[in-house]
JSON list of C-alpha atoms and ligand atoms in Angstrom, two decimals:
[
{"chain": "A", "resi": 146, "resn": "GLY", "atom": "CA", "xyz": [52.20, 129.88, 136.25]},
{"chain": "A", "resi": 147, "resn": "ALA", "atom": "CA", "xyz": [53.32, 133.22, 137.60]},
{"chain": "A", "resi": 148, "resn": "PRO", "atom": "CA", "xyz": [56.73, 133.98, 138.73]},
{"chain": "A", "resi": 149, "resn": "ARG", "atom": "CA", "xyz": [56.43, 134.62, 142.80]},
{"chain": "A", "resi": 150, "resn": "ASP", "atom": "CA", "xyz": [59.20, 137.17, 142.77]},
{"chain": "A", "resi": 151, "resn": "LEU", "atom": "CA", "xyz": [56.64, 139.28, 145.14]},
{"chain": "A", "resi": 152, "resn": "ALA", "atom": "CA", "xyz": [56.31, 136.84, 147.57]},
{"chain": "A", "resi": 153, "resn": "GLY", "atom": "CA", "xyz": [55.64, 138.46, 151.12]},
{"chain": "A", "resi": 154, "resn": "ARG", "atom": "CA", "xyz": [56.09, 141.96, 149.69]},
{"chain": "A", "resi": 155, "resn": "ARG", "atom": "CA", "xyz": [53.52, 144.68, 150.80]},
{"chain": "A", "resi": 156, "resn": "ILE", "atom": "CA", "xyz": [52.08, 146.37, 148.11]},
{"chain": "A", "resi": 157, "resn": "VAL", "atom": "CA", "xyz": [49.57, 148.93, 147.72]},
{"chain": "A", "resi": 158, "resn": "VAL", "atom": "CA", "xyz": [47.61, 149.66, 144.57]},
{"chain": "A", "resi": 159, "resn": "SER", "atom": "CA", "xyz": [45.22, 152.52, 143.76]},
{"chain": "A", "resi": 160, "resn": "ALA", "atom": "CA", "xyz": [42.58, 152.23, 141.25]},
{"chain": "A", "resi": 161, "resn": "GLY", "atom": "CA", "xyz": [39.76, 153.74, 139.92]},
{"chain": "A", "resi": 162, "resn": "GLY", "atom": "CA", "xyz": [38.79, 157.33, 139.71]},
{"chain": "A", "resi": 163, "resn": "THR", "atom": "CA", "xyz": [37.86, 159.91, 142.72]},
{"chain": "A", "resi": 164, "resn": "ARG", "atom": "CA", "xyz": [34.72, 161.92, 142.82]},
{"chain": "A", "resi": 165, "resn": "GLU", "atom": "CA", "xyz": [34.30, 165.47, 144.27]},
{"chain": "A", "resi": 166, "resn": "ALA", "atom": "CA", "xyz": [31.01, 166.26, 145.43]},
{"chain": "A", "resi": 167, "resn": "ILE", "atom": "CA", "xyz": [29.30, 169.40, 144.30]},
{"chain": "A", "resi": 168, "resn": "ASP", "atom": "CA", "xyz": [25.93, 168.86, 146.18]},
{"chain": "A", "resi": 169, "resn": "PRO", "atom": "CA", "xyz": [24.42, 165.55, 147.59]},
{"chain": "A", "resi": 170, "resn": "VAL", "atom": "CA", "xyz": [23.76, 164.35, 144.07]},
{"chain": "A", "resi": 171, "resn": "ARG", "atom": "CA", "xyz": [26.15, 165.80, 141.63]},
{"chain": "A", "resi": 172, "resn": "TYR", "atom": "CA", "xyz": [30.25, 165.13, 141.54]},
{"chain": "A", "resi": 173, "resn": "ILE", "atom": "CA", "xyz": [33.29, 166.18, 139.40]},
{"chain": "A", "resi": 174, "resn": "GLY", "atom": "CA", "xyz": [34.72, 162.90, 138.14]},
{"chain": "A", "resi": 175, "resn": "ASN", "atom": "CA", "xyz": [36.59, 160.94, 135.42]},
{"chain": "A", "resi": 176, "resn": "ARG", "atom": "CA", "xyz": [36.16, 158.04, 133.01]},
{"chain": "A", "resi": 177, "resn": "SER", "atom": "CA", "xyz": [38.36, 155.74, 134.81]},
{"chain": "A", "resi": 178, "resn": "SER", "atom": "CA", "xyz": [37.11, 152.06, 134.94]},
{"chain": "A", "resi": 179, "resn": "GLY", "atom": "CA", "xyz": [39.62, 150.72, 137.75]},
{"chain": "A", "resi": 180, "resn": "LEU", "atom": "CA", "xyz": [40.42, 147.87, 135.09]},
{"chain": "A", "resi": 181, "resn": "GLN", "atom": "CA", "xyz": [44.27, 148.71, 134.78]},
{"chain": "A", "resi": 182, "resn": "GLY", "atom": "CA", "xyz": [44.35, 149.10, 138.93]},
{"chain": "A", "resi": 183, "resn": "TYR", "atom": "CA", "xyz": [42.49, 145.72, 139.27]},
{"chain": "A", "resi": 184, "resn": "SER", "atom": "CA", "xyz": [44.82, 144.03, 136.59]},
{"chain": "A", "resi": 185, "resn": "LEU", "atom": "CA", "xyz": [47.58, 145.35, 138.65]},
{"chain": "A", "resi": 186, "resn": "ALA", "atom": "CA", "xyz": [46.30, 143.76, 142.11]},
{"chain": "A", "resi": 187, "resn": "ARG", "atom": "CA", "xyz": [45.21, 140.31, 140.80]},
{"chain": "A", "resi": 188, "resn": "THR", "atom": "CA", "xyz": [48.71, 140.07, 138.62]},
{"chain": "A", "resi": 189, "resn": "ALA", "atom": "CA", "xyz": [50.62, 141.27, 142.14]},
{"chain": "A", "resi": 190, "resn": "VAL", "atom": "CA", "xyz": [48.42, 138.69, 144.33]},
{"chain": "A", "resi": 191, "resn": "ALA", "atom": "CA", "xyz": [49.66, 135.74, 141.60]},
{"chain": "A", "resi": 192, "resn": "ARG", "atom": "CA", "xyz": [53.18, 136.75, 142.14]},
{"chain": "A", "resi": 193, "resn": "GLY", "atom": "CA", "xyz": [52.97, 136.08, 145.68]},
{"chain": "A", "resi": 194, "resn": "ALA", "atom": "CA", "xyz": [52.15, 139.86, 147.06]},
{"chain": "A", "resi": 195, "resn": "GLU", "atom": "CA", "xyz": [50.19, 141.35, 150.15]},
{"chain": "A", "resi": 196, "resn": "VAL", "atom": "CA", "xyz": [48.25, 143.69, 148.12]},
{"chain": "A", "resi": 197, "resn": "THR", "atom": "CA", "xyz": [45.91, 146.55, 149.51]},
{"chain": "A", "resi": 198, "resn": "LEU", "atom": "CA", "xyz": [43.81, 147.84, 146.85]},
{"chain": "A", "resi": 199, "resn": "VAL", "atom": "CA", "xyz": [42.36, 151.27, 147.77]},
{"chain": "A", "resi": 200, "resn": "ALA", "atom": "CA", "xyz": [39.51, 151.46, 145.22]},
{"chain": "A", "resi": 201, "resn": "ALA", "atom": "CA", "xyz": [37.70, 154.61, 143.85]},
{"chain": "A", "resi": 202, "resn": "ASN", "atom": "CA", "xyz": [34.48, 154.26, 142.56]},
{"chain": "A", "resi": 203, "resn": "VAL", "atom": "CA", "xyz": [35.15, 150.91, 140.78]},
{"chain": "A", "resi": 204, "resn": "THR", "atom": "CA", "xyz": [32.23, 148.44, 139.85]},
{"chain": "A", "resi": 205, "resn": "LEU", "atom": "CA", "xyz": [34.50, 145.72, 139.19]},
{"chain": "A", "resi": 206, "resn": "PRO", "atom": "CA", "xyz": [34.42, 142.37, 141.41]},
{"chain": "A", "resi": 207, "resn": "ASP", "atom": "CA", "xyz": [36.95, 142.56, 144.16]},
{"chain": "A", "resi": 208, "resn": "PRO", "atom": "CA", "xyz": [40.23, 140.67, 143.00]},
{"chain": "A", "resi": 209, "resn": "ALA", "atom": "CA", "xyz": [40.43, 137.40, 145.18]},
{"chain": "A", "resi": 210, "resn": "GLY", "atom": "CA", "xyz": [43.47, 137.82, 147.63]},
{"chain": "A", "resi": 211, "resn": "ALA", "atom": "CA", "xyz": [43.31, 141.32, 147.90]},
{"chain": "A", "resi": 212, "resn": "THR", "atom": "CA", "xyz": [42.40, 143.63, 151.16]},
{"chain": "A", "resi": 213, "resn": "VAL", "atom": "CA", "xyz": [40.04, 146.30, 149.40]},
{"chain": "A", "resi": 214, "resn": "VAL", "atom": "CA", "xyz": [39.27, 149.48, 150.61]},
{"chain": "A", "resi": 215, "resn": "GLN", "atom": "CA", "xyz": [36.82, 151.81, 149.37]},
{"chain": "A", "resi": 216, "resn": "ALA", "atom": "CA", "xyz": [37.43, 155.62, 148.82]},
{"chain": "A", "resi": 217, "resn": "GLU", "atom": "CA", "xyz": [34.92, 158.09, 147.08]},
{"chain": "A", "resi": 218, "resn": "SER", "atom": "CA", "xyz": [36.80, 161.56, 147.14]},
{"chain": "A", "resi": 219, "resn": "THR", "atom": "CA", "xyz": [40.34, 162.46, 146.73]},
{"chain": "A", "resi": 220, "resn": "ALA", "atom": "CA", "xyz": [41.06, 163.17, 150.49]},
{"chain": "A", "resi": 221, "resn": "GLU", "atom": "CA", "xyz": [39.70, 159.60, 151.11]},
{"chain": "A", "resi": 222, "resn": "LEU", "atom": "CA", "xyz": [41.92, 157.72, 148.55]},
{"chain": "A", "resi": 223, "resn": "ARG", "atom": "CA", "xyz": [44.67, 160.06, 150.15]},
{"chain": "A", "resi": 224, "resn": "GLU", "atom": "CA", "xyz": [43.92, 159.15, 153.79]},
{"chain": "A", "resi": 225, "resn": "ALA", "atom": "CA", "xyz": [43.68, 155.39, 152.58]},
{"chain": "A", "resi": 226, "resn": "VAL", "atom": "CA", "xyz": [46.67, 155.08, 150.42]},
{"chain": "A", "resi": 227, "resn": "LEU", "atom": "CA", "xyz": [49.28, 156.98, 153.14]},
{"chain": "A", "resi": 228, "resn": "ALA", "atom": "CA", "xyz": [47.76, 154.80, 156.05]},
{"chain": "A", "resi": 229, "resn": "ALA", "atom": "CA", "xyz": [48.50, 151.58, 153.69]},
{"chain": "A", "resi": 230, "resn": "ALA", "atom": "CA", "xyz": [51.57, 152.86, 152.33]},
{"chain": "A", "resi": 231, "resn": "ALA", "atom": "CA", "xyz": [53.23, 153.48, 155.95]},
{"chain": "A", "resi": 232, "resn": "ASP", "atom": "CA", "xyz": [54.68, 149.91, 155.98]},
{"chain": "A", "resi": 233, "resn": "ALA", "atom": "CA", "xyz": [54.78, 149.05, 152.26]},
{"chain": "A", "resi": 234, "resn": "ASP", "atom": "CA", "xyz": [57.53, 148.17, 149.93]},
{"chain": "A", "resi": 235, "resn": "VAL", "atom": "CA", "xyz": [55.51, 149.23, 146.81]},
{"chain": "A", "resi": 236, "resn": "VAL", "atom": "CA", "xyz": [52.83, 152.30, 146.28]},
{"chain": "A", "resi": 237, "resn": "VAL", "atom": "CA", "xyz": [51.25, 152.21, 142.50]},
{"chain": "A", "resi": 238, "resn": "MET", "atom": "CA", "xyz": [49.14, 155.05, 142.04]},
{"chain": "A", "resi": 239, "resn": "ALA", "atom": "CA", "xyz": [46.75, 153.73, 139.08]},
{"chain": "A", "resi": 240, "resn": "ALA", "atom": "CA", "xyz": [43.87, 155.88, 140.20]},
{"chain": "A", "resi": 241, "resn": "ALA", "atom": "CA", "xyz": [42.86, 158.68, 138.23]},
{"chain": "A", "resi": 242, "resn": "VAL", "atom": "CA", "xyz": [42.77, 161.33, 140.99]},
{"chain": "A", "resi": 243, "resn": "ALA", "atom": "CA", "xyz": [40.87, 164.52, 140.31]},
{"chain": "A", "resi": 244, "resn": "ASP", "atom": "CA", "xyz": [43.11, 167.55, 140.03]},
{"chain": "A", "resi": 245, "resn": "PHE", "atom": "CA", "xyz": [40.47, 169.77, 141.49]},
{"chain": "A", "resi": 246, "resn": "ARG", "atom": "CA", "xyz": [37.50, 169.94, 143.76]},
{"chain": "A", "resi": 247, "resn": "PRO", "atom": "CA", "xyz": [34.73, 172.08, 144.44]},
{"chain": "A", "resi": 248, "resn": "SER", "atom": "CA", "xyz": [35.86, 174.45, 147.11]},
{"chain": "A", "resi": 249, "resn": "THR", "atom": "CA", "xyz": [32.63, 174.08, 149.11]},
{"chain": "A", "resi": 250, "resn": "ARG", "atom": "CA", "xyz": [30.03, 171.12, 149.10]},
{"chain": "A", "resi": 251, "resn": "HIS", "atom": "CA", "xyz": [26.56, 172.48, 149.14]},
{"chain": "A", "resi": 252, "resn": "GLU", "atom": "CA", "xyz": [24.56, 170.90, 151.76]},
{"chain": "A", "resi": 253, "resn": "SER", "atom": "CA", "xyz": [21.43, 171.06, 149.58]},
{"chain": "A", "resi": 254, "resn": "LYS", "atom": "CA", "xyz": [20.71, 170.20, 145.91]},
{"chain": "A", "resi": 255, "resn": "ILE", "atom": "CA", "xyz": [21.57, 173.52, 143.62]},
{"chain": "A", "resi": 256, "resn": "LYS", "atom": "CA", "xyz": [18.48, 174.49, 142.28]},
{"chain": "A", "resi": 257, "resn": "LYS", "atom": "CA", "xyz": [17.73, 175.63, 138.64]},
{"chain": "A", "resi": 258, "resn": "THR", "atom": "CA", "xyz": [17.17, 178.91, 138.18]},
{"chain": "A", "resi": 259, "resn": "ASP", "atom": "CA", "xyz": [15.97, 181.16, 135.11]},
{"chain": "A", "resi": 260, "resn": "GLY", "atom": "CA", "xyz": [19.48, 183.39, 134.95]},
{"chain": "A", "resi": 261, "resn": "GLU", "atom": "CA", "xyz": [22.67, 181.98, 134.32]},
{"chain": "A", "resi": 262, "resn": "PRO", "atom": "CA", "xyz": [23.93, 179.67, 136.96]},
{"chain": "A", "resi": 263, "resn": "GLU", "atom": "CA", "xyz": [26.53, 180.41, 139.51]},
{"chain": "A", "resi": 264, "resn": "ALA", "atom": "CA", "xyz": [30.08, 179.32, 138.69]},
{"chain": "A", "resi": 265, "resn": "ILE", "atom": "CA", "xyz": [31.62, 176.49, 141.14]},
{"chain": "A", "resi": 266, "resn": "PRO", "atom": "CA", "xyz": [34.74, 177.63, 142.43]},
{"chain": "A", "resi": 267, "resn": "LEU", "atom": "CA", "xyz": [37.46, 175.09, 142.49]},
{"chain": "A", "resi": 268, "resn": "THR", "atom": "CA", "xyz": [40.39, 174.13, 145.11]},
{"chain": "A", "resi": 269, "resn": "LYS", "atom": "CA", "xyz": [43.63, 172.42, 143.92]},
{"chain": "A", "resi": 270, "resn": "ASN", "atom": "CA", "xyz": [44.02, 168.82, 145.35]},
{"chain": "A", "resi": 271, "resn": "PRO", "atom": "CA", "xyz": [46.51, 167.54, 147.09]},
{"chain": "A", "resi": 272, "resn": "ASP", "atom": "CA", "xyz": [49.33, 165.23, 144.51]},
{"chain": "A", "resi": 273, "resn": "ILE", "atom": "CA", "xyz": [49.60, 162.10, 146.68]},
{"chain": "A", "resi": 274, "resn": "LEU", "atom": "CA", "xyz": [52.25, 160.76, 144.16]},
{"chain": "A", "resi": 275, "resn": "ALA", "atom": "CA", "xyz": [54.58, 163.62, 144.88]},
{"chain": "A", "resi": 276, "resn": "GLU", "atom": "CA", "xyz": [53.69, 163.67, 148.70]},
{"chain": "A", "resi": 277, "resn": "LEU", "atom": "CA", "xyz": [54.69, 159.98, 148.71]},
{"chain": "A", "resi": 278, "resn": "GLY", "atom": "CA", "xyz": [57.96, 160.58, 147.15]},
{"chain": "A", "resi": 279, "resn": "GLU", "atom": "CA", "xyz": [58.47, 163.38, 149.51]},
{"chain": "A", "resi": 280, "resn": "LEU", "atom": "CA", "xyz": [57.59, 161.33, 152.46]},
{"chain": "A", "resi": 281, "resn": "ARG", "atom": "CA", "xyz": [60.16, 158.98, 151.24]},
{"chain": "A", "resi": 282, "resn": "GLY", "atom": "CA", "xyz": [62.79, 161.48, 150.62]},
{"chain": "A", "resi": 283, "resn": "ASP", "atom": "CA", "xyz": [62.11, 162.88, 154.44]},
{"chain": "A", "resi": 284, "resn": "ALA", "atom": "CA", "xyz": [62.42, 159.26, 156.17]},
{"chain": "A", "resi": 285, "resn": "ARG", "atom": "CA", "xyz": [65.77, 158.57, 153.88]},
{"chain": "A", "resi": 286, "resn": "ALA", "atom": "CA", "xyz": [66.94, 162.05, 155.03]},
{"chain": "A", "resi": 287, "resn": "ARG", "atom": "CA", "xyz": [66.35, 161.19, 158.68]},
{"chain": "A", "resi": 288, "resn": "GLY", "atom": "CA", "xyz": [68.07, 157.83, 158.23]},
{"chain": "A", "resi": 289, "resn": "ALA", "atom": "CA", "xyz": [64.49, 156.09, 158.89]},
{"chain": "A", "resi": 290, "resn": "GLY", "atom": "CA", "xyz": [62.02, 154.29, 157.12]},
{"chain": "A", "resi": 291, "resn": "HIS", "atom": "CA", "xyz": [62.87, 151.40, 154.72]},
{"chain": "A", "resi": 292, "resn": "PRO", "atom": "CA", "xyz": [63.30, 151.30, 150.90]},
{"chain": "A", "resi": 293, "resn": "GLN", "atom": "CA", "xyz": [59.98, 151.74, 148.99]},
{"chain": "A", "resi": 294, "resn": "VAL", "atom": "CA", "xyz": [59.38, 151.61, 145.29]},
{"chain": "A", "resi": 295, "resn": "ILE", "atom": "CA", "xyz": [56.93, 154.12, 144.24]},
{"chain": "A", "resi": 296, "resn": "VAL", "atom": "CA", "xyz": [54.90, 153.91, 140.64]},
{"chain": "A", "resi": 297, "resn": "GLY", "atom": "CA", "xyz": [52.89, 156.56, 138.78]},
{"chain": "A", "resi": 298, "resn": "PHE", "atom": "CA", "xyz": [50.55, 156.82, 135.81]},
{"chain": "A", "resi": 299, "resn": "ALA", "atom": "CA", "xyz": [50.35, 159.30, 133.31]},
{"chain": "A", "resi": 300, "resn": "ALA", "atom": "CA", "xyz": [47.82, 159.69, 130.40]},
{"chain": "A", "resi": 301, "resn": "GLU", "atom": "CA", "xyz": [49.24, 162.13, 127.73]},
{"chain": "A", "resi": 302, "resn": "THR", "atom": "CA", "xyz": [47.94, 162.87, 124.25]},
{"chain": "A", "resi": 303, "resn": "ASP", "atom": "CA", "xyz": [51.04, 164.77, 122.72]},
{"chain": "A", "resi": 304, "resn": "ASP", "atom": "CA", "xyz": [54.62, 164.61, 123.25]},
{"chain": "A", "resi": 305, "resn": "VAL", "atom": "CA", "xyz": [54.13, 161.40, 125.03]},
{"chain": "A", "resi": 306, "resn": "LEU", "atom": "CA", "xyz": [57.61, 160.40, 126.39]},
{"chain": "A", "resi": 307, "resn": "ALA", "atom": "CA", "xyz": [58.94, 163.66, 126.69]},
{"chain": "A", "resi": 308, "resn": "ASN", "atom": "CA", "xyz": [56.17, 164.95, 128.95]},
{"chain": "A", "resi": 309, "resn": "GLY", "atom": "CA", "xyz": [56.43, 161.13, 130.82]},
{"chain": "A", "resi": 310, "resn": "ARG", "atom": "CA", "xyz": [60.11, 161.85, 131.67]},
{"chain": "A", "resi": 311, "resn": "ALA", "atom": "CA", "xyz": [59.40, 165.43, 133.01]},
{"chain": "A", "resi": 312, "resn": "LYS", "atom": "CA", "xyz": [56.53, 164.16, 134.94]},
{"chain": "A", "resi": 313, "resn": "LEU", "atom": "CA", "xyz": [58.61, 161.45, 136.33]},
{"chain": "A", "resi": 314, "resn": "ALA", "atom": "CA", "xyz": [61.38, 163.60, 137.56]},
{"chain": "A", "resi": 315, "resn": "ARG", "atom": "CA", "xyz": [58.88, 166.08, 139.04]},
{"chain": "A", "resi": 316, "resn": "LYS", "atom": "CA", "xyz": [56.68, 163.53, 140.72]},
{"chain": "A", "resi": 317, "resn": "GLY", "atom": "CA", "xyz": [59.78, 161.85, 142.29]},
{"chain": "A", "resi": 318, "resn": "CYS", "atom": "CA", "xyz": [58.75, 158.49, 141.40]},
{"chain": "A", "resi": 319, "resn": "ASP", "atom": "CA", "xyz": [60.80, 155.50, 140.30]},
{"chain": "A", "resi": 320, "resn": "LEU", "atom": "CA", "xyz": [58.57, 154.24, 137.50]},
{"chain": "A", "resi": 321, "resn": "LEU", "atom": "CA", "xyz": [55.92, 156.17, 135.30]},
{"chain": "A", "resi": 322, "resn": "VAL", "atom": "CA", "xyz": [53.50, 154.19, 133.57]},
{"chain": "A", "resi": 323, "resn": "VAL", "atom": "CA", "xyz": [52.68, 156.34, 130.31]},
{"chain": "A", "resi": 324, "resn": "ASN", "atom": "CA", "xyz": [49.79, 155.49, 128.16]},
{"chain": "A", "resi": 325, "resn": "GLN", "atom": "CA", "xyz": [48.77, 157.47, 125.04]},
{"chain": "A", "resi": 326, "resn": "VAL", "atom": "CA", "xyz": [44.96, 158.42, 125.40]},
{"chain": "A", "resi": 327, "resn": "GLY", "atom": "CA", "xyz": [42.62, 159.21, 122.47]},
{"chain": "A", "resi": 328, "resn": "ARG", "atom": "CA", "xyz": [43.37, 156.25, 120.38]},
{"chain": "A", "resi": 329, "resn": "ASP", "atom": "CA", "xyz": [40.46, 153.80, 122.07]},
{"chain": "A", "resi": 330, "resn": "LEU", "atom": "CA", "xyz": [43.15, 153.09, 124.13]},
{"chain": "A", "resi": 331, "resn": "ALA", "atom": "CA", "xyz": [43.42, 153.07, 128.14]},
{"chain": "A", "resi": 332, "resn": "PHE", "atom": "CA", "xyz": [40.20, 154.05, 129.42]},
{"chain": "A", "resi": 333, "resn": "GLY", "atom": "CA", "xyz": [37.46, 151.83, 129.98]},
{"chain": "A", "resi": 334, "resn": "THR", "atom": "CA", "xyz": [38.71, 149.24, 127.36]},
{"chain": "A", "resi": 335, "resn": "PRO", "atom": "CA", "xyz": [40.29, 146.24, 128.15]},
{"chain": "A", "resi": 336, "resn": "ASP", "atom": "CA", "xyz": [43.27, 146.60, 126.22]},
{"chain": "A", "resi": 337, "resn": "ASN", "atom": "CA", "xyz": [46.16, 149.07, 126.93]},
{"chain": "A", "resi": 338, "resn": "ALA", "atom": "CA", "xyz": [49.49, 150.21, 125.30]},
{"chain": "A", "resi": 339, "resn": "ALA", "atom": "CA", "xyz": [51.94, 151.94, 127.56]},
{"chain": "A", "resi": 340, "resn": "THR", "atom": "CA", "xyz": [55.64, 152.80, 127.89]},
{"chain": "A", "resi": 341, "resn": "VAL", "atom": "CA", "xyz": [57.55, 152.39, 131.22]},
{"chain": "A", "resi": 342, "resn": "LEU", "atom": "CA", "xyz": [59.86, 154.65, 132.25]},
{"chain": "A", "resi": 343, "resn": "ALA", "atom": "CA", "xyz": [62.54, 154.14, 134.98]},
{"chain": "A", "resi": 344, "resn": "ALA", "atom": "CA", "xyz": [64.04, 156.85, 136.98]},
{"chain": "A", "resi": 345, "resn": "ASP", "atom": "CA", "xyz": [67.07, 155.16, 136.17]},
{"chain": "A", "resi": 346, "resn": "GLY", "atom": "CA", "xyz": [66.83, 155.41, 132.53]},
{"chain": "A", "resi": 347, "resn": "ASP", "atom": "CA", "xyz": [65.19, 152.49, 131.41]},
{"chain": "A", "resi": 348, "resn": "ALA", "atom": "CA", "xyz": [62.06, 152.36, 128.94]},
{"chain": "A", "resi": 349, "resn": "VAL", "atom": "CA", "xyz": [60.34, 149.40, 128.24]},
{"chain": "A", "resi": 350, "resn": "GLU", "atom": "CA", "xyz": [57.33, 149.60, 125.43]},
{"chain": "A", "resi": 351, "resn": "VAL", "atom": "CA", "xyz": [54.49, 147.44, 125.84]},
{"chain": "A", "resi": 352, "resn": "LYS", "atom": "CA", "xyz": [52.54, 146.68, 122.75]},
{"chain": "A", "resi": 353, "resn": "ARG", "atom": "CA", "xyz": [48.78, 147.18, 122.31]},
{"chain": "A", "resi": 354, "resn": "GLY", "atom": "CA", "xyz": [47.12, 143.90, 124.52]},
{"chain": "A", "resi": 355, "resn": "PRO", "atom": "CA", "xyz": [45.37, 143.02, 127.58]},
{"chain": "A", "resi": 356, "resn": "LYS", "atom": "CA", "xyz": [45.96, 145.43, 130.85]},
{"chain": "A", "resi": 357, "resn": "ASP", "atom": "CA", "xyz": [47.54, 142.40, 132.57]},
{"chain": "A", "resi": 358, "resn": "ASP", "atom": "CA", "xyz": [50.60, 142.63, 129.85]},
{"chain": "A", "resi": 359, "resn": "VAL", "atom": "CA", "xyz": [51.04, 146.50, 131.32]},
{"chain": "A", "resi": 360, "resn": "ALA", "atom": "CA", "xyz": [50.47, 144.91, 134.92]},
{"chain": "A", "resi": 361, "resn": "ASP", "atom": "CA", "xyz": [53.49, 142.21, 134.55]},
{"chain": "A", "resi": 362, "resn": "ALA", "atom": "CA", "xyz": [55.79, 144.83, 132.54]},
{"chain": "A", "resi": 363, "resn": "VAL", "atom": "CA", "xyz": [55.15, 146.71, 135.57]},
{"chain": "A", "resi": 364, "resn": "TRP", "atom": "CA", "xyz": [56.01, 143.72, 138.33]},
{"chain": "A", "resi": 365, "resn": "ASP", "atom": "CA", "xyz": [59.11, 142.71, 136.36]},
{"chain": "A", "resi": 366, "resn": "LEU", "atom": "CA", "xyz": [60.43, 146.24, 136.84]},
{"chain": "A", "resi": 367, "resn": "VAL", "atom": "CA", "xyz": [59.63, 146.55, 140.43]},
{"chain": "A", "resi": 368, "resn": "ALA", "atom": "CA", "xyz": [60.98, 143.16, 141.54]},
{"chain": "A", "resi": 369, "resn": "ALA", "atom": "CA", "xyz": [64.41, 144.15, 139.77]},
{"chain": "A", "resi": 370, "resn": "ARG", "atom": "CA", "xyz": [64.19, 147.25, 141.74]},
{"chain": "A", "resi": 371, "resn": "LEU", "atom": "CA", "xyz": [63.29, 145.57, 145.37]},
{"chain": "A", "resi": 372, "resn": "VAL", "atom": "CA", "xyz": [66.01, 145.32, 147.81]},
{"chain": "B", "resi": 670, "resn": "LIG", "atom": "O1", "xyz": [49.90, 164.95, 137.11]},
{"chain": "B", "resi": 670, "resn": "LIG", "atom": "P1", "xyz": [48.99, 164.12, 136.76]},
{"chain": "B", "resi": 670, "resn": "LIG", "atom": "O2", "xyz": [47.69, 163.91, 137.20]},
{"chain": "B", "resi": 670, "resn": "LIG", "atom": "O3", "xyz": [49.18, 163.65, 135.10]},
{"chain": "B", "resi": 670, "resn": "LIG", "atom": "O4", "xyz": [49.63, 162.56, 137.52]},
{"chain": "B", "resi": 670, "resn": "LIG", "atom": "C1", "xyz": [49.17, 161.28, 137.40]},
{"chain": "B", "resi": 670, "resn": "LIG", "atom": "C2", "xyz": [49.55, 160.32, 138.30]},
{"chain": "B", "resi": 670, "resn": "LIG", "atom": "O5", "xyz": [49.72, 161.16, 139.63]},
{"chain": "B", "resi": 670, "resn": "LIG", "atom": "C3", "xyz": [48.76, 159.25, 138.41]},
{"chain": "B", "resi": 670, "resn": "LIG", "atom": "O6", "xyz": [49.77, 158.25, 139.37]},
{"chain": "B", "resi": 670, "resn": "LIG", "atom": "C4", "xyz": [47.98, 159.78, 139.87]},
{"chain": "B", "resi": 670, "resn": "LIG", "atom": "O7", "xyz": [47.45, 158.58, 140.12]},
{"chain": "B", "resi": 670, "resn": "LIG", "atom": "C5", "xyz": [48.87, 160.73, 140.72]},
{"chain": "B", "resi": 670, "resn": "LIG", "atom": "N1", "xyz": [48.02, 162.08, 141.16]},
{"chain": "B", "resi": 670, "resn": "LIG", "atom": "C6", "xyz": [48.10, 161.83, 142.66]},
{"chain": "B", "resi": 670, "resn": "LIG", "atom": "N2", "xyz": [47.35, 162.93, 143.11]},
{"chain": "B", "resi": 670, "resn": "LIG", "atom": "C7", "xyz": [46.58, 164.11, 142.44]},
{"chain": "B", "resi": 670, "resn": "LIG", "atom": "C8", "xyz": [46.76, 163.57, 141.07]},
{"chain": "B", "resi": 670, "resn": "LIG", "atom": "C9", "xyz": [47.32, 162.77, 140.17]},
{"chain": "B", "resi": 670, "resn": "LIG", "atom": "O8", "xyz": [48.60, 160.72, 143.21]},
{"chain": "B", "resi": 670, "resn": "LIG", "atom": "N3", "xyz": [46.00, 165.12, 143.07]}
]
């Protein structure tokens, strides 16, 4: 059986991909299936954790033993993650969060016109992962809060490790799971291959295999960093 090294730990995992409404029938979205996030939730439950899974537009069955909260947009995902993160020991942002949203949501369906279509102005979304790092930093500075391990994901196509190291520093997280995308891996496939980078310098490579392999490598590194 699985080690019980996460027993009693409160863990938040976000999974899937956020959708930003353009009008009542259309949205900007992404190809995230939620498989990696669900694998993280399932394996954390198996290792004894109390898991809150914030799911964005995932069609997979709820993992047994996890509390599942649904979110559609980035704003909803942010609310749910920050609420659950307030007393969590670990937060893992596996969701693919839309970087931009349409600046306004049309109340009625946009009609087809004869001429060129109107442009859709975009607004930048808040970076939830960076915000979690800042909240933790603020709490530490006040001598408040409690230690929290923060884990991010990154999908890169080029200079995977160098970009990953830079992102890890920029976002202020403890671990960053870097996926190479584009080689029929990561999005929508049952398999994954990744390098998990740690802020303290560690790097663990997970060879191509089931997404549970990446999840267990993440939990091994997390368990070693919990106080
Ligand atoms: O910057 P990039 O989108 O590559 O970073 C990916 C990581 O940041 C993922 O862990 C993702 O969940 C998180 N993220 C976020 N809020 C955003 C964009 C990404 O939390 N607005």
